[in-house]
PDB file of C-alpha atoms in Angstrom:
ATOM      1  CA  MET A   1       0.000   0.000   0.000  1.00 52.00           C
ATOM      2  CA  ALA A   2       1.326   3.452  -0.910  1.00 61.00           C
ATOM      3  CA  HIS A   3       2.321   5.915   1.788  1.00 73.00           C
ATOM      4  CA  PRO A   4      -0.363   8.605   2.409  1.00 72.00           C
ATOM      5  CA  GLY A   5       2.084  11.355   1.356  1.00 85.00           C
ATOM      6  CA  GLU A   6       2.755   9.530  -1.906  1.00 88.00           C
ATOM      7  CA  GLU A   7      -0.967   9.137  -2.548  1.00 89.00           C
ATOM      8  CA  GLN A   8      -1.519  12.855  -1.959  1.00 89.00           C
ATOM      9  CA  GLU A   9       1.325  13.723  -4.346  1.00 90.00           C
ATOM     10  CA  TRP A  10      -0.141  11.376  -6.962  1.00 89.00           C
ATOM     11  CA  VAL A  11      -3.608  12.964  -6.634  1.00 89.00           C
ATOM     12  CA  GLU A  12      -2.193  16.502  -6.795  1.00 87.00           C
ATOM     13  CA  ALA A  13      -0.194  15.617  -9.923  1.00 89.00           C
ATOM     14  CA  ARG A  14      -3.283  14.114 -11.613  1.00 89.00           C
ATOM     15  CA  VAL A  15      -5.404  17.167 -10.735  1.00 84.00           C
ATOM     16  CA  GLU A  16      -2.722  19.536 -12.040  1.00 83.00           C
ATOM     17  CA  SER A  17      -2.464  17.521 -15.248  1.00 85.00           C
ATOM     18  CA  TRP A  18      -6.242  17.582 -15.713  1.00 81.00           C
ATOM     19  CA  VAL A  19      -6.441  21.344 -15.117  1.00 74.00           C
ATOM     20  CA  GLU A  20      -3.596  22.026 -17.559  1.00 75.00           C
ATOM     21  CA  THR A  21      -5.307  19.847 -20.174  1.00 77.00           C
ATOM     22  CA  TYR A  22      -8.714  21.513 -19.840  1.00 72.00           C
ATOM     23  CA  LYS A  23      -7.735  25.045 -18.733  1.00 73.00           C
ATOM     24  CA  LYS A  24      -8.030  26.495 -22.240  1.00 72.00           C
ATOM     25  CA  SER A  25     -11.626  25.337 -22.668  1.00 77.00           C
ATOM     26  CA  MET A  26     -12.507  26.225 -19.066  1.00 84.00           C
ATOM     27  CA  LEU A  27     -11.088  29.720 -19.614  1.00 87.00           C
ATOM     28  CA  THR A  28     -13.965  30.653 -21.938  1.00 90.00           C
ATOM     29  CA  PRO A  29     -16.771  30.548 -19.350  1.00 91.00           C
ATOM     30  CA  VAL A  30     -14.475  32.016 -16.671  1.00 91.00           C
ATOM     31  CA  VAL A  31     -13.658  35.027 -18.875  1.00 94.00           C
ATOM     32  CA  LEU A  32     -17.276  35.463 -19.970  1.00 95.00           C
ATOM     33  CA  ARG A  33     -18.440  35.383 -16.352  1.00 94.00           C
ATOM     34  CA  ALA A  34     -15.734  37.896 -15.316  1.00 94.00           C
ATOM     35  CA  VAL A  35     -16.818  40.283 -18.073  1.00 96.00           C
ATOM     36  CA  ALA A  36     -20.536  39.802 -17.354  1.00 96.00           C
ATOM     37  CA  GLU A  37     -20.109  40.587 -13.653  1.00 93.00           C
ATOM     38  CA  ARG A  38     -18.011  43.744 -14.144  1.00 90.00           C
ATOM     39  CA  GLN A  39     -18.768  45.150 -17.606  1.00 92.00           C
ATOM     40  CA  PRO A  40     -17.514  47.242 -19.176  1.00 94.00           C
ATOM     41  CA  VAL A  41     -14.144  45.917 -18.057  1.00 93.00           C
ATOM     42  CA  THR A  42     -10.491  46.363 -18.960  1.00 91.00           C
ATOM     43  CA  VAL A  43      -8.169  43.529 -19.919  1.00 90.00           C
ATOM     44  CA  ALA A  44      -6.280  44.016 -16.640  1.00 89.00           C
ATOM     45  CA  SER A  45      -9.536  43.634 -14.693  1.00 92.00           C
ATOM     46  CA  VAL A  46     -10.347  40.425 -16.564  1.00 93.00           C
ATOM     47  CA  ALA A  47      -6.888  39.045 -15.766  1.00 92.00           C
ATOM     48  CA  ALA A  48      -7.307  39.916 -12.076  1.00 93.00           C
ATOM     49  CA  ALA A  49     -10.784  38.370 -11.956  1.00 93.00           C
ATOM     50  CA  VAL A  50      -9.575  35.145 -13.588  1.00 91.00           C
ATOM     51  CA  ALA A  51      -6.676  34.858 -11.133  1.00 91.00           C
ATOM     52  CA  ALA A  52      -8.912  35.651  -8.149  1.00 92.00           C
ATOM     53  CA  SER A  53     -11.649  33.194  -9.089  1.00 88.00           C
ATOM     54  CA  THR A  54      -9.471  30.310 -10.259  1.00 88.00           C
ATOM     55  CA  GLY A  55      -5.968  30.793  -8.867  1.00 86.00           C
ATOM     56  CA  TRP A  56      -4.623  30.289 -12.403  1.00 83.00           C
ATOM     57  CA  GLN A  57      -1.707  32.331 -13.626  1.00 81.00           C
ATOM     58  CA  ILE A  58      -2.376  32.834 -17.318  1.00 83.00           C
ATOM     59  CA  THR A  59      -0.061  34.692 -19.621  1.00 86.00           C
ATOM     60  CA  GLU A  60      -1.045  38.024 -21.081  1.00 86.00           C
ATOM     61  CA  ARG A  61      -0.679  36.467 -24.530  1.00 90.00           C
ATOM     62  CA  SER A  62      -3.079  33.646 -23.663  1.00 87.00           C
ATOM     63  CA  LEU A  63      -5.619  36.089 -22.274  1.00 90.00           C
ATOM     64  CA  TYR A  64      -5.425  38.347 -25.344  1.00 91.00           C
ATOM     65  CA  ARG A  65      -5.841  35.316 -27.640  1.00 91.00           C
ATOM     66  CA  THR A  66      -8.883  34.171 -25.687  1.00 92.00           C
ATOM     67  CA  LEU A  67     -10.423  37.654 -25.728  1.00 94.00           C
ATOM     68  CA  LYS A  68      -9.803  37.997 -29.467  1.00 95.00           C
ATOM     69  CA  ARG A  69     -11.328  34.566 -30.146  1.00 93.00           C
ATOM     70  CA  LEU A  70     -14.407  35.446 -28.088  1.00 95.00           C
ATOM     71  CA  GLN A  71     -14.714  38.809 -29.819  1.00 96.00           C
ATOM     72  CA  ASP A  72     -14.312  37.220 -33.280  1.00 96.00           C
ATOM     73  CA  SER A  73     -17.058  34.747 -32.307  1.00 94.00           C
ATOM     74  CA  GLY A  74     -19.399  37.607 -31.471  1.00 96.00           C
ATOM     75  CA  LEU A  75     -19.500  36.845 -27.743  1.00 96.00           C
ATOM     76  CA  LEU A  76     -17.594  39.964 -26.654  1.00 97.00           C
ATOM     77  CA  HIS A  77     -17.461  43.551 -27.879  1.00 96.00           C
ATOM     78  CA  SER A  78     -14.583  45.945 -27.287  1.00 94.00           C
ATOM     79  CA  ALA A  79     -14.495  49.701 -27.572  1.00 92.00           C
ATOM     80  CA  GLU A  80     -11.724  52.280 -27.321  1.00 90.00           C
ATOM     81  CA  VAL A  81     -12.617  54.885 -24.691  1.00 87.00           C
ATOM     82  CA  ASP A  82     -10.849  57.989 -23.414  1.00 82.00           C
ATOM     83  CA  VAL A  83      -9.182  57.634 -20.029  1.00 80.00           C
ATOM     84  CA  PRO A  84     -10.310  60.437 -17.685  1.00 81.00           C
ATOM     85  CA  ARG A  85      -7.717  63.179 -17.073  1.00 83.00           C
ATOM     86  CA  THR A  86      -5.142  61.848 -19.555  1.00 82.00           C
ATOM     87  CA  GLY A  87      -7.189  61.495 -22.713  1.00 77.00           C
ATOM     88  CA  ALA A  88      -5.311  58.275 -23.540  1.00 83.00           C
ATOM     89  CA  LYS A  89      -7.285  55.440 -25.109  1.00 85.00           C
ATOM     90  CA  ARG A  90      -8.193  52.293 -23.228  1.00 85.00           C
ATOM     91  CA  LYS A  91     -10.003  49.175 -24.433  1.00 88.00           C
ATOM     92  CA  GLU A  92     -13.149  48.250 -22.549  1.00 93.00           C
ATOM     93  CA  ILE A  93     -14.816  44.890 -23.051  1.00 95.00           C
ATOM     94  CA  SER A  94     -18.507  44.020 -22.739  1.00 96.00           C
ATOM     95  CA  LEU A  95     -20.590  40.905 -23.215  1.00 96.00           C
ATOM     96  CA  THR A  96     -22.813  40.907 -26.318  1.00 96.00           C
ATOM     97  CA  GLY A  97     -26.351  39.544 -26.315  1.00 96.00           C
ATOM     98  CA  LEU A  98     -25.019  36.406 -27.996  1.00 96.00           C
ATOM     99  CA  GLY A  99     -22.316  36.166 -25.321  1.00 96.00           C
ATOM    100  CA  ALA A 100     -24.930  36.415 -22.571  1.00 96.00           C
ATOM    101  CA  GLN A 101     -26.955  33.618 -24.214  1.00 96.00           C
ATOM    102  CA  PHE A 102     -23.844  31.469 -24.598  1.00 94.00           C
ATOM    103  CA  LEU A 103     -22.833  31.998 -20.954  1.00 94.00           C
ATOM    104  CA  ALA A 104     -26.382  31.197 -19.822  1.00 94.00           C
ATOM    105  CA  GLY A 105     -26.278  27.978 -21.854  1.00 93.00           C
ATOM    106  CA  ILE A 106     -22.970  26.931 -20.328  1.00 89.00           C
ATOM    107  CA  THR A 107     -24.202  27.798 -16.835  1.00 88.00           C
ATOM    108  CA  ALA A 108     -27.393  25.777 -17.364  1.00 90.00           C
ATOM    109  CA  SER A 109     -25.285  22.778 -18.410  1.00 86.00           C
ATOM    110  CA  LEU A 110     -23.276  22.711 -15.188  1.00 79.00           C
ATOM    111  CA  VAL A 111     -24.047  20.062 -12.647  1.00 77.00           C
ATOM    112  CA  GLU A 112     -23.703  20.905  -8.974  1.00 78.00           C
ATOM    113  CA  PHE A 113     -23.074  18.246  -6.403  1.00 78.00           C
ATOM    114  CA  PRO A 114     -22.181  18.308  -2.716  1.00 82.00           C
ATOM    115  CA  VAL A 115     -18.508  18.028  -1.855  1.00 81.00           C
ATOM    116  CA  PRO A 116     -17.753  14.987   0.341  1.00 82.00           C
ATOM    117  CA  GLU A 117     -17.571  15.707   4.070  1.00 77.00           C
ATOM    118  CA  SER A 118     -13.764  15.950   3.979  1.00 64.00           C
ATOM    119  CA  GLY A 119     -14.062  18.845   1.490  1.00 51.00           C
ATOM    120  CA  GLY A 120     -16.196  21.002   3.749  1.00 49.00           C
ATOM    121  CA  ALA A 121     -19.742  20.707   4.971  1.00 46.00           C
ATOM    122  CA  GLY A 122     -22.357  21.888   2.551  1.00 48.00           C
ATOM    123  CA  ALA A 123     -19.924  23.165  -0.039  1.00 48.00           C
ATOM    124  CA  LYS A 124     -20.813  22.719  -3.695  1.00 51.00           C
ATOM    125  CA  ARG A 125     -18.744  22.403  -6.837  1.00 50.00           C
ATOM    126  CA  SER A 126     -19.786  22.893 -10.457  1.00 52.00           C
ATOM    127  CA  VAL A 127     -18.636  20.571 -13.190  1.00 47.00           C
ATOM    128  CA  PRO A 128     -19.572  20.316 -16.838  1.00 49.00           C
ATOM    129  CA  GLU A 129     -21.902  17.465 -17.779  1.00 45.00           C
TER     130      GLU A 129
END
């Protein structure tokens, strides 16, 4: 029988591998939710929201690619706006109607189930079906 520390390391490695494999596809609903909750929002605010809600450290390049893909798909809209006092331009991102429908569809497809007692009483987790 494996040592409990070895089992924990094995589980942590499998979880990390799973997250790394599926992070790109999971990033879409996370970004859409971050934008929906704070819109209009800057790219920096989206990055902070993703890190705060998931603990993931994503590269700026990865975030910009994801935002561009979502904008090209019609799920997000961006606009250049003047920054108060400086007059510089800043990009602000908003969810489109299509994006709101898409996010609602993803959210409706999530299954919630209670976390086992060792994970905290009454806590819930969402997972895709």
